[in-house]
């Protein structure tokens, strides 16, 4: 299918999200007929997607990844939202805005990759066809976090995406 370049967060942010959501059997992978969601959920960490492309562009885009010079930045989480997803599903997301250092890193990635960043900025927390389940998860998350809050981005991860999901490169 192609590749996706995503954020990698600090250890503390991952630990808190994993603690809150693993016990709830949350799966963050969108519904897709071409994807083993359980397998992909184990490999792909919580993240914010920056850019992605289809396999027809691999020859042009993959060499560009080596030109990215990573500088740590922050993102600001404003709130949780439940939004419609694919195939009758719903997605529980953190709504995100740029934090310190993000605009410069965004411009750097866009200039090198010649791609616009994914929009809207968000972190998918869980995907389900059960909106009541996601409402319950939202309540748990909203009790644990005070909005807005910052998440430090400590690196970038390049994943080969779907069939199978493979971490190809970490940039820090």
N, CA and C atoms as an extended XYZ file, in Angstrom:
516
Properties=species:S:1:pos:R:3:atomname:S:1:resname:S:1:resid:I:1 pbc="F F F"
N         0.819       -1.194        0.000 N   UNK     1
C         0.000        0.000        0.000 CA  UNK     1
C         0.858        1.251        0.000 C   UNK     1
N         2.004        1.256        0.677 N   UNK     2
C         2.854        2.431        0.713 CA  UNK     2
C         3.517        2.600        2.057 C   UNK     2
N         3.805        3.862        2.386 N   UNK     3
C         4.519        4.182        3.617 CA  UNK     3
C         3.841        5.339        4.325 C   UNK     3
N         4.119        5.427        5.628 N   UNK     4
C         3.648        6.554        6.420 CA  UNK     4
C         4.766        6.995        7.351 C   UNK     4
N         4.956        8.298        7.471 N   UNK     5
C         5.923        8.886        8.393 CA  UNK     5
C         5.138        9.475        9.553 C   UNK     5
N         5.440        8.996       10.761 N   UNK     6
C         4.655        9.374       11.942 CA  UNK     6
C         5.566        9.873       13.059 C   UNK     6
N         4.956       10.494       14.055 N   UNK     7
C         5.698       10.960       15.223 CA  UNK     7
C         5.970        9.801       16.171 C   UNK     7
N         7.037        9.952       16.927 N   UNK     8
C         7.378        9.035       18.015 CA  UNK     8
C         7.430        9.887       19.280 C   UNK     8
N         6.700        9.475       20.312 N   UNK     9
C         6.583       10.272       21.526 CA  UNK     9
C         7.579        9.844       22.593 C   UNK     9
N         7.688       10.661       23.628 N   UNK    10
C         8.526       10.322       24.767 CA  UNK    10
C         7.939        9.111       25.511 C   UNK    10
N         8.784        8.423       26.240 N   UNK    11
C         8.415        7.177       26.925 CA  UNK    11
C         7.237        7.376       27.890 C   UNK    11
N         7.237        8.447       28.648 N   UNK    12
C         6.180        8.692       29.628 CA  UNK    12
C         4.805        8.823       28.962 C   UNK    12
N         4.741        9.506       27.826 N   UNK    13
C         3.464        9.659       27.110 CA  UNK    13
C         2.940        8.307       26.646 C   UNK    13
N         3.834        7.458       26.103 N   UNK    14
C         3.418        6.116       25.685 CA  UNK    14
C         2.930        5.289       26.865 C   UNK    14
N         3.679        5.342       27.952 N   UNK    15
C         3.306        4.531       29.120 CA  UNK    15
C         1.920        4.893       29.630 C   UNK    15
N         1.609        6.187       29.676 N   UNK    16
C         0.302        6.606       30.176 CA  UNK    16
C        -0.813        6.160       29.226 C   UNK    16
N        -0.628        6.364       27.916 N   UNK    17
C        -1.648        5.939       26.962 CA  UNK    17
C        -1.834        4.422       26.996 C   UNK    17
N        -0.733        3.692       27.043 N   UNK    18
C        -0.834        2.229       27.090 CA  UNK    18
C        -1.549        1.776       28.349 C   UNK    18
N        -1.223        2.388       29.472 N   UNK    19
C        -1.868        2.029       30.739 CA  UNK    19
C        -3.384        2.251       30.660 C   UNK    19
N        -3.778        3.381       30.101 N   UNK    20
C        -5.202        3.715       30.029 CA  UNK    20
C        -5.969        2.845       29.036 C   UNK    20
N        -5.342        2.525       27.907 N   UNK    21
C        -6.088        1.915       26.818 CA  UNK    21
C        -5.887        0.419       26.641 C   UNK    21
N        -4.748       -0.123       27.027 N   UNK    22
C        -4.528       -1.560       26.850 CA  UNK    22
C        -5.511       -2.381       27.667 C   UNK    22
N        -5.821       -1.940       28.873 N   UNK    23
C        -6.753       -2.671       29.732 CA  UNK    23
C        -8.184       -2.614       29.206 C   UNK    23
N        -8.425       -1.733       28.262 N   UNK    24
C        -9.765       -1.578       27.675 CA  UNK    24
C        -9.874       -2.287       26.322 C   UNK    24
N        -8.822       -3.016       25.936 N   UNK    25
C        -8.782       -3.706       24.638 CA  UNK    25
C        -8.997       -2.754       23.465 C   UNK    25
N        -8.442       -1.563       23.573 N   UNK    26
C        -8.590       -0.565       22.512 CA  UNK    26
C        -7.709       -0.934       21.318 C   UNK    26
N        -8.243       -0.722       20.130 N   UNK    27
C        -7.489       -0.933       18.899 CA  UNK    27
C        -7.505        0.377       18.126 C   UNK    27
N        -6.303        0.913       17.826 N   UNK    28
C        -6.184        2.230       17.206 CA  UNK    28
C        -6.143        2.190       15.681 C   UNK    28
N        -6.253        1.008       15.086 N   UNK    29
C        -6.125        0.866       13.642 CA  UNK    29
C        -7.500        1.038       12.975 C   UNK    29
N        -7.591        1.957       11.995 N   UNK    30
C        -8.871        2.153       11.299 CA  UNK    30
C        -9.338        0.883       10.592 C   UNK    30
N       -10.640        0.744       10.458 N   UNK    31
C       -11.217       -0.393        9.743 CA  UNK    31
C       -10.773       -0.312        8.283 C   UNK    31
N       -10.327       -1.417        7.741 N   UNK    32
C        -9.890       -1.477        6.355 CA  UNK    32
C        -9.927       -2.935        5.934 C   UNK    32
N       -10.498       -3.221        4.810 N   UNK    33
C       -10.611       -4.605        4.356 CA  UNK    33
C        -9.252       -5.236        4.049 C   UNK    33
N        -8.217       -4.426        3.899 N   UNK    34
C        -6.896       -4.937        3.532 CA  UNK    34
C        -5.970       -5.083        4.733 C   UNK    34
N        -6.483       -4.988        5.930 N   UNK    35
C        -5.620       -4.891        7.109 CA  UNK    35
C        -6.004       -5.891        8.182 C   UNK    35
N        -5.003       -6.560        8.759 N   UNK    36
C        -5.200       -7.352        9.964 CA  UNK    36
C        -5.045       -6.380       11.125 C   UNK    36
N        -6.141       -5.879       11.657 N   UNK    37
C        -6.120       -4.822       12.668 CA  UNK    37
C        -5.387       -5.233       13.936 C   UNK    37
N        -5.564       -6.461       14.384 N   UNK    38
C        -4.923       -6.903       15.623 CA  UNK    38
C        -3.400       -6.926       15.470 C   UNK    38
N        -2.931       -7.460       14.335 N   UNK    39
C        -1.491       -7.506       14.077 CA  UNK    39
C        -0.916       -6.091       13.971 C   UNK    39
N        -1.578       -5.239       13.203 N   UNK    40
C        -1.107       -3.868       13.008 CA  UNK    40
C        -1.112       -3.084       14.321 C   UNK    40
N        -2.111       -3.306       15.176 N   UNK    41
C        -2.221       -2.600       16.452 CA  UNK    41
C        -1.033       -2.906       17.367 C   UNK    41
N        -0.500       -4.129       17.285 N   UNK    42
C         0.646       -4.519       18.112 CA  UNK    42
C         1.937       -3.836       17.651 C   UNK    42
N         2.050       -3.549       16.370 N   UNK    43
C         3.296       -3.011       15.804 CA  UNK    43
C         3.311       -1.482       15.798 C   UNK    43
N         2.223       -0.884       15.366 N   UNK    44
C         2.147        0.565       15.205 CA  UNK    44
C         1.812        1.216       16.542 C   UNK    44
N         2.728        2.056       17.055 N   UNK    45
C         2.511        2.727       18.335 CA  UNK    45
C         1.542        3.905       18.152 C   UNK    45
N         1.072        4.464       19.285 N   UNK    46
C         0.293        5.696       19.210 CA  UNK    46
C         1.159        6.741       18.544 C   UNK    46
N         0.552        7.533       17.659 N   UNK    47
C         1.337        8.470       16.856 CA  UNK    47
C         0.424        9.531       16.239 C   UNK    47
N         1.058       10.523       15.646 N   UNK    48
C         0.380       11.484       14.792 CA  UNK    48
C         0.980       11.305       13.401 C   UNK    48
N         0.144       11.016       12.412 N   UNK    49
C         0.630       10.845       11.041 CA  UNK    49
C         1.036       12.203       10.479 C   UNK    49
N         2.237       12.232        9.893 N   UNK    50
C         2.713       13.464        9.264 CA  UNK    50
C         2.463       13.427        7.763 C   UNK    50
N         3.008       12.431        7.073 N   UNK    51
C         2.788       12.268        5.631 CA  UNK    51
C         2.649       10.780        5.317 C   UNK    51
N         2.015       10.495        4.192 N   UNK    52
C         1.916        9.112        3.710 CA  UNK    52
C         1.812        9.150        2.195 C   UNK    52
N         2.158        8.036        1.573 N   UNK    53
C         2.075        7.952        0.120 CA  UNK    53
C         1.845        6.503       -0.298 C   UNK    53
N         1.313        6.329       -1.506 N   UNK    54
C         1.066        5.003       -2.063 CA  UNK    54
C         2.333        4.414       -2.659 C   UNK    54
N         2.322        3.096       -2.882 N   UNK    55
C         3.527        2.406       -3.347 CA  UNK    55
C         4.003        2.890       -4.713 C   UNK    55
N         3.129        3.488       -5.505 N   UNK    56
C         3.548        4.002       -6.804 CA  UNK    56
C         4.573        5.138       -6.677 C   UNK    56
N         4.676        5.747       -5.497 N   UNK    57
C         5.622        6.850       -5.271 CA  UNK    57
C         6.848        6.436       -4.456 C   UNK    57
N         7.006        5.151       -4.145 N   UNK    58
C         8.102        4.693       -3.295 CA  UNK    58
C         9.475        5.081       -3.840 C   UNK    58
N         9.704        4.904       -5.130 N   UNK    59
C        11.022        5.193       -5.702 CA  UNK    59
C        11.410        6.653       -5.526 C   UNK    59
N        10.436        7.549       -5.586 N   UNK    60
C        10.715        8.984       -5.430 CA  UNK    60
C        10.831        9.388       -3.962 C   UNK    60
N         9.976        8.840       -3.119 N   UNK    61
C         9.869        9.319       -1.737 CA  UNK    61
C        10.842        8.660       -0.768 C   UNK    61
N        11.090        7.369       -0.903 N   UNK    62
C        11.946        6.674        0.076 CA  UNK    62
C        13.357        7.271        0.178 C   UNK    62
N        14.032        7.608       -0.915 N   UNK    63
C        15.362        8.220       -0.772 CA  UNK    63
C        15.335        9.578       -0.053 C   UNK    63
N        14.212       10.270       -0.139 N   UNK    64
C        14.092       11.588        0.495 CA  UNK    64
C        14.111       11.489        2.020 C   UNK    64
N        13.657       10.367        2.567 N   UNK    65
C        13.601       10.184        4.021 CA  UNK    65
C        14.967       10.408        4.653 C   UNK    65
N        16.025        9.966        3.987 N   UNK    66
C        17.383       10.096        4.531 CA  UNK    66
C        17.847       11.544        4.636 C   UNK    66
N        17.149       12.459        3.995 N   UNK    67
C        17.509       13.881        4.045 CA  UNK    67
C        16.872       14.609        5.228 C   UNK    67
N        15.958       13.949        5.915 N   UNK    68
C        15.269       14.594        7.043 CA  UNK    68
C        16.215       14.670        8.233 C   UNK    68
N        16.369       15.858        8.758 N   UNK    69
C        17.146       16.086        9.979 CA  UNK    69
C        16.131       16.407       11.071 C   UNK    69
N        16.013       15.497       12.032 N   UNK    70
C        14.993       15.653       13.055 CA  UNK    70
C        15.419       16.620       14.140 C   UNK    70
N        14.489       17.471       14.529 N   UNK    71
C        14.639       18.364       15.669 CA  UNK    71
C        13.431       18.129       16.576 C   UNK    71
N        13.642       17.834       17.861 N   UNK    72
C        12.506       17.593       18.755 CA  UNK    72
C        11.525       18.774       18.752 C   UNK    72
N        10.249       18.441       18.890 N   UNK    73
C         9.216       19.470       18.954 CA  UNK    73
C         8.099       18.980       19.859 C   UNK    73
N         7.108       19.816       20.049 N   UNK    74
C         5.973       19.464       20.908 CA  UNK    74
C         4.677       19.647       20.135 C   UNK    74
N         3.692       18.856       20.527 N   UNK    75
C         2.338       19.048       20.025 CA  UNK    75
C         1.443       19.291       21.231 C   UNK    75
N         0.357       19.994       20.997 N   UNK    76
C        -0.579       20.327       22.071 CA  UNK    76
C        -1.871       19.554       21.845 C   UNK    76
N        -2.261       18.789       22.846 N   UNK    77
C        -3.520       18.053       22.789 CA  UNK    77
C        -4.594       18.931       23.417 C   UNK    77
N        -5.630       19.208       22.634 N   UNK    78
C        -6.684       20.133       23.063 CA  UNK    78
C        -7.894       19.450       23.693 C   UNK    78
N        -8.236       18.264       23.181 N   UNK    79
C        -9.417       17.559       23.691 CA  UNK    79
C        -9.526       16.206       22.997 C   UNK    79
N       -10.484       15.392       23.446 N   UNK    80
C       -10.802       14.145       22.754 CA  UNK    80
C       -12.071       14.337       21.940 C   UNK    80
N       -12.128       13.658       20.811 N   UNK    81
C       -13.287       13.720       19.927 CA  UNK    81
C       -13.642       12.310       19.472 C   UNK    81
N       -14.916       12.076       19.216 N   UNK    82
C       -15.350       10.861       18.543 CA  UNK    82
C       -15.863       11.300       17.180 C   UNK    82
N       -15.261       10.741       16.119 N   UNK    83
C       -15.609       11.129       14.752 CA  UNK    83
C       -15.947        9.879       13.935 C   UNK    83
N       -16.718       10.047       12.852 N   UNK    84
C       -17.018        8.901       11.989 CA  UNK    84
C       -15.748        8.347       11.347 C   UNK    84
N       -15.695        7.031       11.196 N   UNK    85
C       -14.585        6.367       10.534 CA  UNK    85
C       -15.083        5.598        9.318 C   UNK    85
N       -14.241        4.746        8.763 N   UNK    86
C       -14.581        3.960        7.584 CA  UNK    86
C       -15.436        2.754        7.957 C   UNK    86
N       -16.202        2.277        7.003 N   UNK    87
C       -16.983        1.037        7.141 CA  UNK    87
C       -17.901        1.041        8.369 C   UNK    87
N       -18.543        2.177        8.647 N   UNK    88
C       -19.491        2.255        9.747 CA  UNK    88
C       -18.860        2.307       11.128 C   UNK    88
N       -17.569        2.621       11.183 N   UNK    89
C       -16.876        2.680       12.475 CA  UNK    89
C       -16.841        4.111       13.003 C   UNK    89
N       -16.327        4.231       14.217 N   UNK    90
C       -16.111        5.525       14.859 CA  UNK    90
C       -14.671        5.549       15.371 C   UNK    90
N       -14.098        6.762       15.458 N   UNK    91
C       -12.718        6.915       15.909 CA  UNK    91
C       -12.664        7.852       17.112 C   UNK    91
N       -11.981        7.416       18.150 N   UNK    92
C       -11.711        8.263       19.308 CA  UNK    92
C       -10.331        8.857       19.091 C   UNK    92
N       -10.250       10.178       19.086 N   UNK    93
C        -9.003       10.867       18.754 CA  UNK    93
C        -8.688       11.963       19.758 C   UNK    93
N        -7.390       12.251       19.887 N   UNK    94
C        -6.957       13.505       20.490 CA  UNK    94
C        -6.940       14.529       19.362 C   UNK    94
N        -7.559       15.668       19.573 N   UNK    95
C        -7.445       16.800       18.664 CA  UNK    95
C        -6.146       17.520       19.018 C   UNK    95
N        -5.302       17.778       18.023 N   UNK    96
C        -3.941       18.265       18.258 CA  UNK    96
C        -3.702       19.571       17.510 C   UNK    96
N        -2.890       20.445       18.103 N   UNK    97
C        -2.434       21.656       17.421 CA  UNK    97
C        -0.914       21.748       17.564 C   UNK    97
N        -0.276       22.570       16.717 N   UNK    98
C         1.182       22.690       16.763 CA  UNK    98
C         1.676       23.264       18.087 C   UNK    98
N         2.791       22.734       18.559 N   UNK    99
C         3.454       23.258       19.745 CA  UNK    99
C         4.822       23.789       19.362 C   UNK    99
N         5.641       24.050       20.354 N   UNK   100
C         6.971       24.629       20.150 CA  UNK   100
C         7.815       23.753       19.220 C   UNK   100
N         8.354       24.359       18.172 N   UNK   101
C         9.232       23.673       17.242 CA  UNK   101
C         8.525       22.959       16.105 C   UNK   101
N         7.200       22.789       16.216 N   UNK   102
C         6.473       22.056       15.178 CA  UNK   102
C         6.484       22.759       13.829 C   UNK   102
N         6.218       24.075       13.754 N   UNK   103
C         6.172       24.714       12.429 CA  UNK   103
C         7.470       24.540       11.627 C   UNK   103
N         8.612       24.664       12.279 N   UNK   104
C         9.883       24.507       11.566 CA  UNK   104
C        10.061       23.074       11.069 C   UNK   104
N         9.725       22.083       11.911 N   UNK   105
C         9.859       20.675       11.504 CA  UNK   105
C         8.867       20.365       10.386 C   UNK   105
N         7.662       20.896       10.482 N   UNK   106
C         6.640       20.706        9.448 CA  UNK   106
C         7.148       21.217        8.106 C   UNK   106
N         7.680       22.433        8.082 N   UNK   107
C         8.187       23.009        6.834 CA  UNK   107
C         9.343       22.184        6.284 C   UNK   107
N        10.237       21.734        7.154 N   UNK   108
C        11.381       20.914        6.749 CA  UNK   108
C        10.897       19.626        6.059 C   UNK   108
N         9.954       18.936        6.678 N   UNK   109
C         9.440       17.678        6.114 CA  UNK   109
C         8.711       17.936        4.801 C   UNK   109
N         7.871       18.952        4.760 N   UNK   110
C         7.125       19.245        3.532 CA  UNK   110
C         8.065       19.604        2.384 C   UNK   110
N         9.114       20.379        2.664 N   UNK   111
C        10.056       20.765        1.612 CA  UNK   111
C        10.822       19.562        1.081 C   UNK   111
N        11.253       18.675        1.960 N   UNK   112
C        12.023       17.502        1.537 CA  UNK   112
C        11.135       16.482        0.827 C   UNK   112
N         9.973       16.195        1.408 N   UNK   113
C         9.110       15.132        0.884 CA  UNK   113
C         8.202       15.606       -0.251 C   UNK   113
N         8.057       16.924       -0.404 N   UNK   114
C         7.159       17.493       -1.398 CA  UNK   114
C         5.734       16.928       -1.237 C   UNK   114
N         5.308       16.864        0.019 N   UNK   115
C         3.970       16.392        0.382 CA  UNK   115
C         3.405       17.320        1.455 C   UNK   115
N         2.109       17.527        1.439 N   UNK   116
C         1.461       18.274        2.514 CA  UNK   116
C         1.263       17.363        3.711 C   UNK   116
N         1.316       17.927        4.913 N   UNK   117
C         1.062       17.154        6.112 CA  UNK   117
C        -0.391       16.718        6.161 C   UNK   117
N        -0.613       15.554        6.784 N   UNK   118
C        -1.972       15.046        6.961 CA  UNK   118
C        -2.789       16.044        7.769 C   UNK   118
N        -4.062       16.091        7.476 N   UNK   119
C        -4.934       17.044        8.145 CA  UNK   119
C        -6.269       16.367        8.410 C   UNK   119
N        -6.948       16.660        9.490 N   UNK   120
C        -6.522       17.506       10.604 CA  UNK   120
C        -5.521       16.771       11.487 C   UNK   120
N        -4.729       17.556       12.224 N   UNK   121
C        -3.765       16.954       13.138 CA  UNK   121
C        -4.520       16.222       14.242 C   UNK   121
N        -4.146       14.960       14.470 N   UNK   122
C        -4.822       14.170       15.495 CA  UNK   122
C        -3.983       12.951       15.855 C   UNK   122
N        -4.332       12.341       16.969 N   UNK   123
C        -3.763       11.064       17.398 CA  UNK   123
C        -4.954       10.121       17.585 C   UNK   123
N        -5.003        9.054       16.802 N   UNK   124
C        -6.085        8.086       16.950 CA  UNK   124
C        -5.810        7.221       18.165 C   UNK   124
N        -6.787        7.143       19.048 N   UNK   125
C        -6.657        6.366       20.283 CA  UNK   125
C        -7.355        5.018       20.186 C   UNK   125
N        -8.517        4.982       19.533 N   UNK   126
C        -9.272        3.739       19.423 CA  UNK   126
C       -10.254        3.860       18.268 C   UNK   126
N       -10.516        2.715       17.631 N   UNK   127
C       -11.476        2.636       16.537 CA  UNK   127
C       -12.400        1.462       16.827 C   UNK   127
N       -13.703        1.692       16.665 N   UNK   128
C       -14.676        0.636       16.939 CA  UNK   128
C       -15.965        0.939       16.196 C   UNK   128
N       -16.775       -0.084       15.983 N   UNK   129
C       -18.107        0.152       15.441 CA  UNK   129
C       -19.121        0.357       16.566 C   UNK   129
N       -18.630        0.344       17.807 N   UNK   130
C       -19.466        0.519       19.000 CA  UNK   130
C       -19.222        1.908       19.594 C   UNK   130
N       -20.104        2.848       19.296 N   UNK   131
C       -19.917        4.225       19.771 CA  UNK   131
C       -20.042        4.327       21.292 C   UNK   131
N       -20.835        3.458       21.924 N   UNK   132
C       -20.956        3.485       23.395 CA  UNK   132
C       -19.634        3.077       24.053 C   UNK   132
N       -18.951        2.100       23.480 N   UNK   133
C       -17.623        1.690       23.968 CA  UNK   133
C       -16.645        2.861       23.893 C   UNK   133
N       -16.646        3.588       22.768 N   UNK   134
C       -15.741        4.731       22.618 CA  UNK   134
C       -16.118        5.864       23.568 C   UNK   134
N       -17.398        6.046       23.822 N   UNK   135
C       -17.837        7.062       24.781 CA  UNK   135
C       -17.310        6.727       26.176 C   UNK   135
N       -17.324        5.446       26.535 N   UNK   136
C       -16.778        4.993       27.823 CA  UNK   136
C       -15.260        5.271       27.887 C   UNK   136
N       -14.547        4.943       26.793 N   UNK   137
C       -13.104        5.218       26.749 CA  UNK   137
C       -12.808        6.716       26.849 C   UNK   137
N       -13.611        7.514       26.162 N   UNK   138
C       -13.431        8.972       26.202 CA  UNK   138
C       -13.547        9.476       27.634 C   UNK   138
N       -14.514        8.967       28.355 N   UNK   139
C       -14.720        9.381       29.753 CA  UNK   139
C       -13.496        9.016       30.606 C   UNK   139
N       -12.955        7.813       30.413 N   UNK   140
C       -11.754        7.373       31.151 CA  UNK   140
C       -10.583        8.294       30.851 C   UNK   140
N       -10.376        8.594       29.584 N   UNK   141
C        -9.250        9.448       29.170 CA  UNK   141
C        -9.431       10.862       29.700 C   UNK   141
N       -10.640       11.396       29.568 N   UNK   142
C       -10.889       12.772       30.007 CA  UNK   142
C       -10.748       12.943       31.519 C   UNK   142
N       -10.914       11.864       32.280 N   UNK   143
C       -10.699       11.931       33.731 CA  UNK   143
C        -9.211       11.941       34.078 C   UNK   143
N        -8.369       11.445       33.192 N   UNK   144
C        -6.929       11.341       33.438 CA  UNK   144
C        -6.127       12.552       32.970 C   UNK   144
N        -6.639       13.260       31.991 N   UNK   145
C        -5.898       14.379       31.403 CA  UNK   145
C        -6.598       15.693       31.681 C   UNK   145
N        -5.811       16.746       31.840 N   UNK   146
C        -6.315       18.111       31.917 CA  UNK   146
C        -5.898       18.793       30.621 C   UNK   146
N        -6.868       19.275       29.875 N   UNK   147
C        -6.603       19.883       28.570 CA  UNK   147
C        -6.426       21.376       28.696 C   UNK   147
N        -5.607       21.997       27.868 N   UNK   148
C        -4.673       21.377       26.936 CA  UNK   148
C        -3.424       20.876       27.662 C   UNK   148
N        -2.710       19.936       27.011 N   UNK   149
C        -1.421       19.476       27.526 CA  UNK   149
C        -0.486       19.191       26.356 C   UNK   149
N         0.806       19.169       26.661 N   UNK   150
C         1.822       18.967       25.622 CA  UNK   150
C         2.315       17.526       25.609 C   UNK   150
N         2.661       17.059       24.414 N   UNK   151
C         3.350       15.780       24.248 CA  UNK   151
C         4.660       16.065       23.515 C   UNK   151
N         5.794       15.700       24.119 N   UNK   152
C         7.074       15.853       23.425 CA  UNK   152
C         7.217       14.813       22.306 C   UNK   152
N         7.623       15.265       21.144 N   UNK   153
C         7.912       14.366       20.026 CA  UNK   153
C         9.424       14.184       19.992 C   UNK   153
N         9.854       12.940       20.177 N   UNK   154
C        11.284       12.642       20.321 CA  UNK   154
C        11.897       11.985       19.092 C   UNK   154
N        11.080       11.747       18.080 N   UNK   155
C        11.603       11.143       16.863 CA  UNK   155
C        10.493       10.955       15.839 C   UNK   155
N        10.892       10.405       14.696 N   UNK   156
C         9.960       10.083       13.620 CA  UNK   156
C        10.139        8.611       13.273 C   UNK   156
N         9.058        7.953       12.921 N   UNK   157
C         9.112        6.554       12.509 CA  UNK   157
C         8.524        6.418       11.113 C   UNK   157
N         9.228        5.661       10.276 N   UNK   158
C         8.744        5.349        8.933 CA  UNK   158
C         8.251        3.910        8.942 C   UNK   158
N         6.985        3.735        8.608 N   UNK   159
C         6.382        2.401        8.560 CA  UNK   159
C         5.989        2.042        7.136 C   UNK   159
N         6.292        0.803        6.740 N   UNK   160
C         5.642        0.209        5.571 CA  UNK   160
C         4.239       -0.099        6.084 C   UNK   160
N         3.240        0.340        5.335 N   UNK   161
C         1.911        0.275        5.909 CA  UNK   161
C         1.018       -0.723        5.185 C   UNK   161
N         0.449       -1.541        5.968 N   UNK   162
C        -0.452       -2.661        5.753 CA  UNK   162
C         0.228       -3.809        4.994 C   UNK   162
N        -0.242       -4.941        5.313 N   UNK   163
C         0.123       -6.245        4.728 CA  UNK   163
C         1.611       -6.431        4.520 C   UNK   163
N         2.445       -6.596        5.444 N   UNK   164
C         2.248       -6.339        6.870 CA  UNK   164
C         2.736       -4.939        7.239 C   UNK   164
N         2.460       -4.523        8.473 N   UNK   165
C         2.998       -3.272        8.997 CA  UNK   165
C         4.415       -3.563        9.492 C   UNK   165
N         5.388       -2.776        9.004 N   UNK   166
C         6.786       -2.980        9.387 CA  UNK   166
C         7.419       -1.626        9.693 C   UNK   166
N         8.055       -1.505       10.856 N   UNK   167
C         8.832       -0.300       11.154 CA  UNK   167
C        10.100       -0.385       10.314 C   UNK   167
N        10.283        0.547        9.391 N   UNK   168
C        11.427        0.523        8.476 CA  UNK   168
C        12.580        1.404        8.946 C   UNK   168
N        12.256        2.496        9.654 N   UNK   169
C        13.313        3.435       10.039 CA  UNK   169
C        12.840        4.307       11.188 C   UNK   169
N        13.755        4.567       12.129 N   UNK   170
C        13.503        5.528       13.200 CA  UNK   170
C        14.488        6.677       13.007 C   UNK   170
N        13.988        7.899       13.071 N   UNK   171
C        14.807        9.103       12.902 CA  UNK   171
C        14.740        9.887       14.211 C   UNK   171
N        15.912       10.122       14.827 N   UNK   172
C        15.914       10.933       16.048 CA  UNK   172
C        17.143       11.818       16.091 C   UNK   172
